[in-house]
Amino acid sequence: MAVSCAFAQQNGLTPEHQLARDIFKELIEINTTDTPAGNVTTAAEAMAARFRSAGFAAEDVQVVGPLPNKKNLVVRLHGRGQGKPILFLGHLDVVEALRKDWSMDPFKLNEVDGFFYGRGTSDIKQGDTVLVANFLRLKKEGWVPSRDLILALTADEEGGQSNGVQWLIANHRDLINAEYCINTDAGNFESKNGKRLLMGMQTSEKNYVDFRLEVKSNGGHSSRPVKGENAIYHLAQGLARLAEFDFPVSLNETTRGFFERTAALETPATAADFRAVIGNDTTKAAAAARHLSAAPYFNALLRTTCVATRLEGGHANNALPQTAAANVNCRMLPQDSLQNVQSTLTRVLADDRISVSVVGEFVPAPASAINPAIVHTLEGLSARLYGRLPIVPVMDNGASDGKYLRIAGIPAYGVPGVFSDVDDDRAHGKDERIGVKDFYDGVDFYYEFIKALAGQPVTAAR
Ligand SMILES: [Zn+2]
């Protein structure tokens, strides 16, 4: 105790920040990649040990999973039973990192010039740490939430065959069942050059689906081509039509909120387009959508997208092709349907020789309706801590574990808590890092956030 206090004073950390730093270091230095060297269970057990020694009952600290190295941690902090639990989520696994690609050992926590470096410092062991540190702190302070709070730190979000959230839903739903989930691994608290810009809360994500386009033809000797009977030409011409096609613009609650609440942060021309695209003047909205569609990110927010990503065909240089095929990858808006996308592709390809089939199993996730209580809480914290940053609903173009919860009927909201620079995203990449101050601010933010979500009912200030 004396040693840790002296150390804490030395680098000027409060005991809460020192604890968070210790947890962060421990997590970063446990390799949780989906490789023979990685083991998620080691990290789950390390955190479980902290909870047990902090006085959590054994049955409230579960380490469960399908494989010895793919176990998930689920912890419960008991409340007064006023409502269904709130689930807090992060994943323990990280993307592989090779020492030779990095400037330092990716599995050591390095603090250099105001940054923490290491694999998982921004995806998403900082989120895990923030949750663990605050569950421990709240327990230590004897704080009793209005309802049960659940912490789940899971396996295989980044890949692998043992996705922890899916497994928990299928095998231990009782452990994680909740009114809603707060996921640290989604959404975006954005800053730029040290200035905080916005607090993005992820409510939904686009649904991923691949289609296989295939044309069969008779084949034969390539010295005797047959007009109109070539699988490659049929496919190529269909793809050329698809290349020219755009799905119609379709807004939802989240993207409307995004354009409305971020307009003020944009240049005047883009801000005008943001306001027009959600406005009532349909002519102006259409023009704004055209302008915005020139930027791939805004285009992806405005519509379902489908794009050719792979191509195959033929079997010999001197033979007419018998097969030509392409993969078309679609990112569907949550309000779009598979049936609509498939029939649209068929119509646009405009050739009944091209078959269009879904690759694999497709289970769409609905959007989570924006929860006013969470937004209200975030607005209160934003006003108190950060000078009224906008709270922006976010639809991700990629995918998170929130998807499985949404499919299972548990709304999920991505709230990272830790700010990061929009121009410094190193997740999955070399020399991944997070700002040291941003990290500690995130620890403090989540302390307030958890207490506000599950504290005494908030009465409006008069
Ligand atoms: Zn992640």
CSV table of C-alpha atoms and ligand atoms in Angstrom, one decimal:
chain,number,residue,atom,x,y,z
A,1,MET,CA,0.0,0.0,0.0
A,2,ALA,CA,2.8,2.4,1.0
A,3,VAL,CA,4.7,1.6,-2.1
A,4,SER,CA,1.7,2.1,-4.4
A,5,CYS,CA,0.8,5.4,-2.7
A,6,ALA,CA,4.3,6.7,-3.1
A,7,PHE,CA,4.4,5.7,-6.7
A,8,ALA,CA,1.0,7.3,-7.3
A,9,GLN,CA,2.2,10.5,-5.9
A,10,GLN,CA,5.4,10.3,-7.9
A,11,ASN,CA,3.6,10.4,-11.3
A,12,GLY,CA,0.8,12.6,-9.9
A,13,LEU,CA,-2.0,10.1,-10.4
A,14,THR,CA,-5.0,9.8,-8.1
A,15,PRO,CA,-5.5,6.4,-6.7
A,16,GLU,CA,-8.4,5.8,-9.2
A,17,HIS,CA,-6.2,6.7,-12.1
A,18,GLN,CA,-3.3,4.6,-10.8
A,19,LEU,CA,-5.7,1.7,-10.6
A,20,ALA,CA,-6.9,2.3,-14.1
A,21,ARG,CA,-3.3,2.5,-15.4
A,22,ASP,CA,-2.5,-0.8,-13.6
A,23,ILE,CA,-5.5,-2.6,-15.2
A,24,PHE,CA,-4.7,-1.1,-18.6
A,25,LYS,CA,-1.1,-2.3,-18.4
A,26,GLU,CA,-2.1,-5.7,-17.3
A,27,LEU,CA,-4.6,-6.1,-20.2
A,28,ILE,CA,-2.3,-4.7,-22.9
A,29,GLU,CA,0.5,-7.1,-21.8
A,30,ILE,CA,-1.7,-10.2,-22.0
A,31,ASN,CA,-1.7,-11.2,-25.7
A,32,THR,CA,-5.4,-11.8,-26.6
A,33,THR,CA,-4.9,-12.2,-30.4
A,34,ASP,CA,-6.7,-15.1,-32.2
A,35,THR,CA,-3.3,-16.9,-32.6
A,36,PRO,CA,-1.5,-19.7,-30.8
A,37,ALA,CA,0.2,-17.1,-28.7
A,38,GLY,CA,-3.0,-15.4,-27.7
A,39,ASN,CA,-5.4,-16.3,-24.9
A,40,VAL,CA,-8.5,-14.3,-24.1
A,41,THR,CA,-9.2,-16.4,-21.0
A,42,THR,CA,-6.0,-15.3,-19.4
A,43,ALA,CA,-7.2,-11.7,-19.6
A,44,ALA,CA,-10.7,-12.7,-18.4
A,45,GLU,CA,-9.3,-14.5,-15.4
A,46,ALA,CA,-6.9,-11.6,-14.6
A,47,MET,CA,-9.9,-9.2,-14.4
A,48,ALA,CA,-12.0,-11.8,-12.5
A,49,ALA,CA,-9.3,-12.1,-9.9
A,50,ARG,CA,-9.5,-8.3,-9.3
A,51,PHE,CA,-13.3,-8.5,-8.9
A,52,ARG,CA,-13.2,-11.4,-6.5
A,53,SER,CA,-10.6,-9.7,-4.3
A,54,ALA,CA,-12.7,-6.6,-4.4
A,55,GLY,CA,-15.5,-8.5,-2.7
A,56,PHE,CA,-17.7,-9.5,-5.6
A,57,ALA,CA,-19.4,-12.8,-4.8
A,58,ALA,CA,-18.1,-15.8,-6.8
A,59,GLU,CA,-21.5,-16.3,-8.6
A,60,ASP,CA,-21.3,-12.7,-9.7
A,61,VAL,CA,-18.0,-13.2,-11.5
A,62,GLN,CA,-18.4,-15.7,-14.3
A,63,VAL,CA,-15.7,-16.8,-16.7
A,64,VAL,CA,-17.5,-18.8,-19.3
A,65,GLY,CA,-17.0,-19.7,-22.9
A,66,PRO,CA,-16.9,-22.5,-25.5
A,67,LEU,CA,-13.1,-23.1,-25.6
A,68,PRO,CA,-10.3,-23.1,-23.0
A,69,ASN,CA,-8.7,-20.0,-24.6
A,70,LYS,CA,-12.0,-18.2,-25.5
A,71,LYS,CA,-13.7,-17.5,-22.3
A,72,ASN,CA,-15.7,-14.3,-21.5
A,73,LEU,CA,-15.9,-12.5,-18.3
A,74,VAL,CA,-19.4,-11.5,-17.0
A,75,VAL,CA,-19.6,-9.5,-13.7
A,76,ARG,CA,-22.8,-8.3,-12.0
A,77,LEU,CA,-23.0,-5.4,-9.6
A,78,HIS,CA,-26.3,-5.8,-7.8
A,79,GLY,CA,-28.8,-2.9,-7.6
A,80,ARG,CA,-32.1,-2.1,-6.0
A,81,GLY,CA,-34.1,-3.8,-8.7
A,82,GLN,CA,-35.7,-0.7,-10.1
A,83,GLY,CA,-35.8,-1.8,-13.7
A,84,LYS,CA,-34.0,-4.3,-15.9
A,85,PRO,CA,-30.2,-4.4,-15.8
A,86,ILE,CA,-27.9,-2.3,-18.0
A,87,LEU,CA,-25.2,-4.2,-19.8
A,88,PHE,CA,-21.8,-2.7,-20.4
A,89,LEU,CA,-19.7,-4.3,-23.1
A,90,GLY,CA,-16.1,-4.4,-24.4
A,91,HIS,CA,-14.1,-7.1,-26.2
A,92,LEU,CA,-10.9,-8.6,-24.8
A,93,ASP,CA,-9.5,-9.8,-28.0
A,94,VAL,CA,-7.2,-7.7,-30.2
A,95,VAL,CA,-6.0,-7.9,-33.8
A,96,GLU,CA,-2.6,-9.5,-34.3
A,97,ALA,CA,0.5,-7.2,-34.1
A,98,LEU,CA,4.0,-8.2,-35.1
A,99,ARG,CA,7.0,-6.9,-33.3
A,100,LYS,CA,8.8,-6.3,-36.6
A,101,ASP,CA,6.1,-4.0,-37.9
A,102,TRP,CA,6.0,-1.8,-34.8
A,103,SER,CA,8.4,0.7,-33.4
A,104,MET,CA,8.2,-1.0,-30.0
A,105,ASP,CA,6.8,-4.2,-28.4
A,106,PRO,CA,3.1,-4.1,-29.1
A,107,PHE,CA,2.4,-6.2,-26.0
A,108,LYS,CA,4.0,-3.8,-23.6
A,109,LEU,CA,2.3,-0.7,-22.4
A,110,ASN,CA,4.5,2.2,-23.4
A,111,GLU,CA,3.9,5.7,-22.2
A,112,VAL,CA,5.7,8.2,-24.5
A,113,ASP,CA,5.1,11.9,-25.0
A,114,GLY,CA,1.5,11.9,-23.8
A,115,PHE,CA,0.4,8.7,-25.5
A,116,PHE,CA,-0.1,5.1,-24.4
A,117,TYR,CA,1.2,2.7,-27.0
A,118,GLY,CA,0.3,-0.9,-27.4
A,119,ARG,CA,-2.0,-3.3,-29.2
A,120,GLY,CA,-5.5,-2.7,-27.9
A,121,THR,CA,-4.8,0.8,-26.5
A,122,SER,CA,-7.5,2.2,-28.8
A,123,ASP,CA,-9.4,-1.0,-29.7
A,124,ILE,CA,-10.6,-1.7,-27.1
A,125,LYS,CA,-8.7,-2.4,-24.0
A,126,GLN,CA,-9.0,1.2,-23.0
A,127,GLY,CA,-12.8,0.6,-23.0
A,128,ASP,CA,-12.4,-2.6,-21.0
A,129,THR,CA,-10.2,-0.8,-18.5
A,130,VAL,CA,-12.6,2.1,-18.0
A,131,LEU,CA,-15.4,-0.3,-17.2
A,132,VAL,CA,-13.4,-2.6,-14.9
A,133,ALA,CA,-11.9,0.3,-13.0
A,134,ASN,CA,-15.2,1.9,-12.5
A,135,PHE,CA,-17.1,-1.2,-11.5
A,136,LEU,CA,-14.3,-1.8,-8.9
A,137,ARG,CA,-14.5,1.8,-7.7
A,138,LEU,CA,-18.2,1.9,-7.4
A,139,LYS,CA,-18.1,-1.4,-5.4
A,140,LYS,CA,-15.4,0.0,-3.1
A,141,GLU,CA,-17.4,3.2,-2.5
A,142,GLY,CA,-20.4,1.0,-1.5
A,143,TRP,CA,-22.6,2.6,-4.2
A,144,VAL,CA,-25.7,0.7,-5.0
A,145,PRO,CA,-27.2,1.3,-8.4
A,146,SER,CA,-30.9,1.6,-9.0
A,147,ARG,CA,-30.8,-1.7,-11.0
A,148,ASP,CA,-28.3,-4.4,-11.7
A,149,LEU,CA,-25.3,-3.4,-13.8
A,150,ILE,CA,-23.6,-6.1,-15.8
A,151,LEU,CA,-20.1,-6.0,-17.3
A,152,ALA,CA,-19.3,-8.3,-20.2
A,153,LEU,CA,-15.8,-8.5,-21.6
A,154,THR,CA,-15.8,-10.9,-24.5
A,155,ALA,CA,-13.8,-13.0,-27.0
A,156,ASP,CA,-13.5,-12.9,-30.8
A,157,GLU,CA,-15.0,-9.6,-31.8
A,158,GLU,CA,-12.2,-9.1,-34.3
A,159,GLY,CA,-12.5,-12.5,-35.9
A,160,GLY,CA,-12.2,-16.1,-34.8
A,161,GLN,CA,-14.9,-18.7,-34.4
A,162,SER,CA,-16.0,-18.0,-30.8
A,163,ASN,CA,-17.7,-14.6,-30.8
A,164,GLY,CA,-18.4,-14.1,-27.1
A,165,VAL,CA,-21.5,-12.0,-27.5
A,166,GLN,CA,-23.2,-14.5,-29.8
A,167,TRP,CA,-22.1,-17.3,-27.5
A,168,LEU,CA,-23.5,-15.6,-24.4
A,169,ILE,CA,-26.8,-14.8,-26.1
A,170,ALA,CA,-27.1,-18.5,-27.2
A,171,ASN,CA,-25.9,-20.1,-24.0
A,172,HIS,CA,-26.2,-17.7,-21.0
A,173,ARG,CA,-28.7,-15.1,-21.9
A,174,ASP,CA,-29.7,-14.9,-18.3
A,175,LEU,CA,-26.2,-13.6,-17.4
A,176,ILE,CA,-26.4,-10.7,-19.8
A,177,ASN,CA,-30.1,-10.0,-20.3
A,178,ALA,CA,-30.6,-6.3,-20.0
A,179,GLU,CA,-32.9,-3.4,-21.0
A,180,TYR,CA,-30.1,-2.1,-23.2
A,181,CYS,CA,-26.4,-2.4,-23.7
A,182,ILE,CA,-23.7,0.3,-23.6
A,183,ASN,CA,-20.8,-0.8,-25.9
A,184,THR,CA,-17.5,1.0,-25.5
A,185,ASP,CA,-16.4,-0.5,-28.8
A,186,ALA,CA,-18.7,1.6,-31.0
A,187,GLY,CA,-19.5,5.3,-31.5
A,188,ASN,CA,-16.9,8.0,-31.6
A,189,PHE,CA,-15.9,10.7,-29.2
A,190,GLU,CA,-14.0,12.9,-31.7
A,191,SER,CA,-11.3,15.5,-31.2
A,192,LYS,CA,-9.0,17.2,-33.6
A,193,ASN,CA,-5.7,18.8,-32.6
A,194,GLY,CA,-6.5,18.6,-29.0
A,195,LYS,CA,-10.0,20.2,-29.3
A,196,ARG,CA,-13.0,18.0,-28.5
A,197,LEU,CA,-15.6,18.1,-31.3
A,198,LEU,CA,-18.5,15.8,-30.6
A,199,MET,CA,-19.8,12.8,-28.8
A,200,GLY,CA,-21.0,10.2,-31.2
A,201,MET,CA,-23.4,7.5,-29.9
A,202,GLN,CA,-23.7,4.5,-32.2
A,203,THR,CA,-27.3,3.4,-32.5
A,204,SER,CA,-27.1,1.2,-35.6
A,205,GLU,CA,-24.9,-0.1,-38.3
A,206,LYS,CA,-25.2,-1.1,-41.9
A,207,ASN,CA,-26.0,-4.7,-42.5
A,208,TYR,CA,-23.3,-6.6,-44.5
A,209,VAL,CA,-24.3,-9.0,-47.2
A,210,ASP,CA,-22.5,-10.5,-50.2
A,211,PHE,CA,-24.1,-11.6,-53.4
A,212,ARG,CA,-22.7,-14.0,-55.9
A,213,LEU,CA,-23.4,-13.1,-59.5
A,214,GLU,CA,-22.9,-16.0,-61.9
A,215,VAL,CA,-23.3,-16.6,-65.6
A,216,LYS,CA,-23.1,-20.0,-67.2
A,217,SER,CA,-22.4,-20.5,-70.9
A,218,ASN,CA,-21.8,-23.4,-73.2
A,219,GLY,CA,-18.1,-23.0,-73.6
A,220,GLY,CA,-16.3,-24.7,-76.5
A,221,HIS,CA,-13.3,-23.9,-78.6
A,222,SER,CA,-12.2,-20.3,-78.5
A,223,SER,CA,-11.4,-20.4,-82.2
A,224,ARG,CA,-15.2,-20.4,-82.9
A,225,PRO,CA,-16.8,-17.8,-80.7
A,226,VAL,CA,-20.5,-17.5,-80.7
A,227,LYS,CA,-22.1,-14.1,-80.6
A,228,GLY,CA,-24.2,-13.4,-77.5
A,229,GLU,CA,-23.0,-16.6,-75.8
A,230,ASN,CA,-20.2,-15.7,-73.6
A,231,ALA,CA,-20.4,-15.8,-69.8
A,232,ILE,CA,-17.7,-13.1,-69.4
A,233,TYR,CA,-19.4,-10.6,-71.6
A,234,HIS,CA,-22.8,-11.1,-70.0
A,235,LEU,CA,-21.3,-10.6,-66.6
A,236,ALA,CA,-19.1,-7.7,-67.6
A,237,GLN,CA,-22.0,-5.8,-69.2
A,238,GLY,CA,-24.2,-6.4,-66.2
A,239,LEU,CA,-21.4,-5.1,-63.9
A,240,ALA,CA,-21.0,-2.0,-66.1
A,241,ARG,CA,-24.7,-1.2,-65.5
A,242,LEU,CA,-24.2,-1.8,-61.8
A,243,ALA,CA,-21.2,0.6,-61.7
A,244,GLU,CA,-23.5,3.4,-62.9
A,245,PHE,CA,-26.2,2.7,-60.4
A,246,ASP,CA,-26.9,4.4,-57.1
A,247,PHE,CA,-29.5,3.1,-54.6
A,248,PRO,CA,-32.0,5.8,-53.6
A,249,VAL,CA,-31.2,8.1,-50.7
A,250,SER,CA,-32.9,7.0,-47.6
A,251,LEU,CA,-32.6,8.7,-44.2
A,252,ASN,CA,-33.4,7.3,-40.8
A,253,GLU,CA,-33.7,8.7,-37.3
A,254,THR,CA,-29.9,8.3,-36.7
A,255,THR,CA,-28.7,9.7,-40.0
A,256,ARG,CA,-31.1,12.7,-39.7
A,257,GLY,CA,-29.8,13.3,-36.3
A,258,PHE,CA,-26.2,13.1,-37.5
A,259,PHE,CA,-26.7,15.6,-40.3
A,260,GLU,CA,-28.7,17.9,-38.0
A,261,ARG,CA,-26.2,17.9,-35.1
A,262,THR,CA,-22.9,18.0,-37.0
A,263,ALA,CA,-23.8,20.7,-39.5
A,264,ALA,CA,-22.4,23.4,-37.3
A,265,LEU,CA,-19.0,21.6,-37.3
A,266,GLU,CA,-18.7,21.7,-41.1
A,267,THR,CA,-17.7,24.3,-43.7
A,268,PRO,CA,-20.5,26.6,-44.7
A,269,ALA,CA,-21.2,24.8,-48.0
A,270,THR,CA,-21.3,21.3,-46.5
A,271,ALA,CA,-23.3,22.6,-43.5
A,272,ALA,CA,-25.9,24.0,-46.0
A,273,ASP,CA,-26.0,20.6,-47.7
A,274,PHE,CA,-26.4,18.8,-44.3
A,275,ARG,CA,-29.4,21.0,-43.5
A,276,ALA,CA,-30.9,20.8,-46.9
A,277,VAL,CA,-30.7,17.0,-47.2
A,278,ILE,CA,-32.9,16.7,-44.1
A,279,GLY,CA,-35.1,19.6,-45.0
A,280,ASN,CA,-38.6,19.7,-46.4
A,281,ASP,CA,-37.7,21.1,-49.8
A,282,THR,CA,-37.3,18.0,-51.9
A,283,THR,CA,-35.6,19.7,-54.8
A,284,LYS,CA,-33.0,21.2,-52.5
A,285,ALA,CA,-32.7,17.9,-50.6
A,286,ALA,CA,-32.0,16.1,-53.9
A,287,ALA,CA,-29.3,18.6,-54.9
A,288,ALA,CA,-27.7,18.4,-51.5
A,289,ALA,CA,-27.7,14.6,-51.6
A,290,ARG,CA,-25.9,14.8,-55.0
A,291,HIS,CA,-23.2,17.0,-53.6
A,292,LEU,CA,-22.8,14.9,-50.5
A,293,SER,CA,-22.6,11.7,-52.4
A,294,ALA,CA,-19.3,12.8,-53.9
A,295,ALA,CA,-17.7,12.0,-50.5
A,296,PRO,CA,-17.6,8.2,-50.0
A,297,TYR,CA,-18.4,8.5,-46.2
A,298,PHE,CA,-21.5,10.7,-46.7
A,299,ASN,CA,-22.6,8.6,-49.7
A,300,ALA,CA,-22.5,5.5,-47.4
A,301,LEU,CA,-24.6,7.3,-44.8
A,302,LEU,CA,-27.2,8.3,-47.4
A,303,ARG,CA,-27.9,5.0,-49.1
A,304,THR,CA,-27.4,1.3,-49.3
A,305,THR,CA,-24.3,0.6,-51.4
A,306,CYS,CA,-23.3,-2.4,-53.5
A,307,VAL,CA,-20.0,-2.8,-55.1
A,308,ALA,CA,-18.1,-5.5,-57.1
A,309,THR,CA,-15.2,-6.8,-55.0
A,310,ARG,CA,-14.1,-10.0,-56.7
A,311,LEU,CA,-14.2,-11.5,-60.2
A,312,GLU,CA,-13.6,-15.0,-61.6
A,313,GLY,CA,-14.2,-16.6,-64.9
A,314,GLY,CA,-13.1,-19.0,-67.6
A,315,HIS,CA,-10.9,-22.1,-67.3
A,316,ALA,CA,-8.3,-22.0,-70.1
A,317,ASN,CA,-6.8,-19.4,-72.4
A,318,ASN,CA,-8.0,-21.3,-75.5
A,319,ALA,CA,-11.5,-22.2,-74.3
A,320,LEU,CA,-14.8,-20.2,-74.3
A,321,PRO,CA,-15.8,-19.6,-70.7
A,322,GLN,CA,-18.4,-21.8,-69.1
A,323,THR,CA,-18.6,-19.7,-66.0
A,324,ALA,CA,-18.1,-16.1,-65.0
A,325,ALA,CA,-18.8,-14.9,-61.5
A,326,ALA,CA,-18.4,-11.8,-59.3
A,327,ASN,CA,-18.8,-11.1,-55.7
A,328,VAL,CA,-20.9,-7.9,-55.0
A,329,ASN,CA,-20.6,-6.6,-51.4
A,330,CYS,CA,-23.5,-4.7,-50.1
A,331,ARG,CA,-23.8,-2.5,-47.0
A,332,MET,CA,-27.5,-2.2,-46.4
A,333,LEU,CA,-29.2,0.6,-44.4
A,334,PRO,CA,-30.8,-1.0,-41.4
A,335,GLN,CA,-34.3,0.0,-42.8
A,336,ASP,CA,-33.6,-1.7,-46.1
A,337,SER,CA,-34.5,-5.3,-46.8
A,338,LEU,CA,-32.6,-8.2,-48.3
A,339,GLN,CA,-35.5,-8.8,-50.7
A,340,ASN,CA,-35.4,-5.2,-51.9
A,341,VAL,CA,-31.6,-5.2,-52.4
A,342,GLN,CA,-31.6,-8.5,-54.3
A,343,SER,CA,-34.5,-7.6,-56.6
A,344,THR,CA,-32.9,-4.2,-57.2
A,345,LEU,CA,-29.6,-5.9,-58.2
A,346,THR,CA,-31.5,-8.2,-60.5
A,347,ARG,CA,-33.3,-5.3,-62.2
A,348,VAL,CA,-30.1,-3.2,-62.6
A,349,LEU,CA,-28.1,-6.1,-64.0
A,350,ALA,CA,-30.9,-6.4,-66.5
A,351,ASP,CA,-29.9,-9.8,-67.8
A,352,ASP,CA,-31.7,-13.0,-66.9
A,353,ARG,CA,-28.5,-14.9,-67.6
A,354,ILE,CA,-27.0,-13.4,-64.5
A,355,SER,CA,-28.1,-15.2,-61.4
A,356,VAL,CA,-28.0,-13.3,-58.1
A,357,SER,CA,-27.7,-15.3,-54.9
A,358,VAL,CA,-27.0,-14.5,-51.3
A,359,VAL,CA,-23.6,-15.8,-50.0
A,360,GLY,CA,-23.9,-17.4,-46.6
A,361,GLU,CA,-26.5,-16.8,-43.9
A,362,PHE,CA,-27.9,-13.3,-43.6
A,363,VAL,CA,-29.4,-12.0,-40.4
A,364,PRO,CA,-30.1,-8.3,-40.4
A,365,ALA,CA,-29.8,-6.2,-37.3
A,366,PRO,CA,-32.4,-3.5,-36.7
A,367,ALA,CA,-31.4,0.0,-35.6
A,368,SER,CA,-31.7,0.7,-31.9
A,369,ALA,CA,-34.3,3.5,-31.4
A,370,ILE,CA,-32.6,6.5,-29.9
A,371,ASN,CA,-33.1,6.3,-26.1
A,372,PRO,CA,-34.0,9.7,-24.8
A,373,ALA,CA,-32.8,8.9,-21.2
A,374,ILE,CA,-29.3,8.1,-22.5
A,375,VAL,CA,-29.1,11.1,-24.7
A,376,HIS,CA,-30.3,13.3,-21.8
A,377,THR,CA,-27.6,11.8,-19.6
A,378,LEU,CA,-24.9,12.4,-22.2
A,379,GLU,CA,-26.1,16.0,-22.8
A,380,GLY,CA,-25.9,16.6,-19.0
A,381,LEU,CA,-22.4,15.3,-18.9
A,382,SER,CA,-21.4,17.1,-22.0
A,383,ALA,CA,-22.6,20.4,-20.5
A,384,ARG,CA,-20.9,19.8,-17.2
A,385,LEU,CA,-17.6,18.3,-18.5
A,386,TYR,CA,-16.9,19.5,-22.0
A,387,GLY,CA,-18.8,22.7,-22.6
A,388,ARG,CA,-21.8,21.4,-24.4
A,389,LEU,CA,-20.5,19.3,-27.2
A,390,PRO,CA,-23.1,18.0,-29.6
A,391,ILE,CA,-24.4,14.4,-28.9
A,392,VAL,CA,-24.5,12.9,-32.3
A,393,PRO,CA,-26.3,9.6,-33.2
A,394,VAL,CA,-24.1,7.5,-35.4
A,395,MET,CA,-24.8,4.7,-37.9
A,396,ASP,CA,-21.6,2.8,-38.5
A,397,ASN,CA,-20.7,1.6,-41.9
A,398,GLY,CA,-18.7,-1.2,-40.4
A,399,ALA,CA,-19.9,-3.8,-37.8
A,400,SER,CA,-19.7,-4.2,-34.0
A,401,ASP,CA,-20.9,-6.7,-31.5
A,402,GLY,CA,-23.9,-4.5,-30.9
A,403,LYS,CA,-25.4,-6.2,-33.9
A,404,TYR,CA,-25.9,-9.5,-32.1
A,405,LEU,CA,-27.6,-7.8,-29.2
A,406,ARG,CA,-29.9,-5.9,-31.5
A,407,ILE,CA,-30.8,-9.1,-33.3
A,408,ALA,CA,-31.5,-10.6,-29.9
A,409,GLY,CA,-33.8,-7.7,-29.1
A,410,ILE,CA,-31.5,-5.8,-26.7
A,411,PRO,CA,-30.9,-2.3,-28.0
A,412,ALA,CA,-27.2,-1.4,-28.1
A,413,TYR,CA,-25.6,2.0,-27.9
A,414,GLY,CA,-21.9,2.7,-28.7
A,415,VAL,CA,-20.4,5.1,-26.2
A,416,PRO,CA,-16.6,5.0,-26.2
A,417,GLY,CA,-16.0,7.5,-23.4
A,418,VAL,CA,-12.4,8.1,-24.5
A,419,PHE,CA,-11.9,10.9,-27.0
A,420,SER,CA,-9.6,10.2,-29.9
A,421,ASP,CA,-8.2,12.4,-32.7
A,422,VAL,CA,-10.1,12.0,-36.0
A,423,ASP,CA,-6.8,12.1,-37.9
A,424,ASP,CA,-5.0,9.6,-35.7
A,425,ASP,CA,-7.0,6.3,-36.0
A,426,ARG,CA,-4.4,3.5,-35.6
A,427,ALA,CA,-6.8,0.7,-34.5
A,428,HIS,CA,-5.7,-2.6,-36.1
A,429,GLY,CA,-2.6,-0.8,-37.3
A,430,LYS,CA,1.0,0.0,-36.4
A,431,ASP,CA,1.9,1.8,-33.2
A,432,GLU,CA,-1.7,1.9,-32.0
A,433,ARG,CA,-2.1,4.5,-29.3
A,434,ILE,CA,-4.4,6.6,-27.2
A,435,GLY,CA,-3.8,10.0,-25.5
A,436,VAL,CA,-2.8,9.6,-21.8
A,437,LYS,CA,-5.0,12.5,-20.7
A,438,ASP,CA,-7.9,11.2,-23.0
A,439,PHE,CA,-7.6,7.9,-21.3
A,440,TYR,CA,-7.8,9.3,-17.7
A,441,ASP,CA,-10.6,11.6,-18.8
A,442,GLY,CA,-12.5,8.6,-20.1
A,443,VAL,CA,-12.1,6.8,-16.8
A,444,ASP,CA,-13.7,9.9,-15.1
A,445,PHE,CA,-16.3,10.2,-17.7
A,446,TYR,CA,-17.6,6.7,-17.3
A,447,TYR,CA,-17.7,7.0,-13.5
A,448,GLU,CA,-20.1,9.9,-14.0
A,449,PHE,CA,-21.9,8.2,-16.8
A,450,ILE,CA,-22.6,4.9,-15.0
A,451,LYS,CA,-23.7,6.8,-11.9
A,452,ALA,CA,-26.0,9.0,-13.9
A,453,LEU,CA,-27.6,6.1,-15.8
A,454,ALA,CA,-28.2,4.0,-12.7
A,455,GLY,CA,-28.4,6.6,-9.9
A,456,GLN,CA,-31.4,8.1,-8.3
A,457,PRO,CA,-34.1,9.1,-10.8
A,458,VAL,CA,-33.0,12.5,-12.1
A,459,THR,CA,-35.4,15.3,-11.3
A,460,ALA,CA,-35.4,18.3,-13.6
A,461,ALA,CA,-33.5,21.3,-12.4
A,462,ARG,CA,-35.8,24.3,-11.7
B,1,ZN,ZN,-13.1,-3.3,-31.4
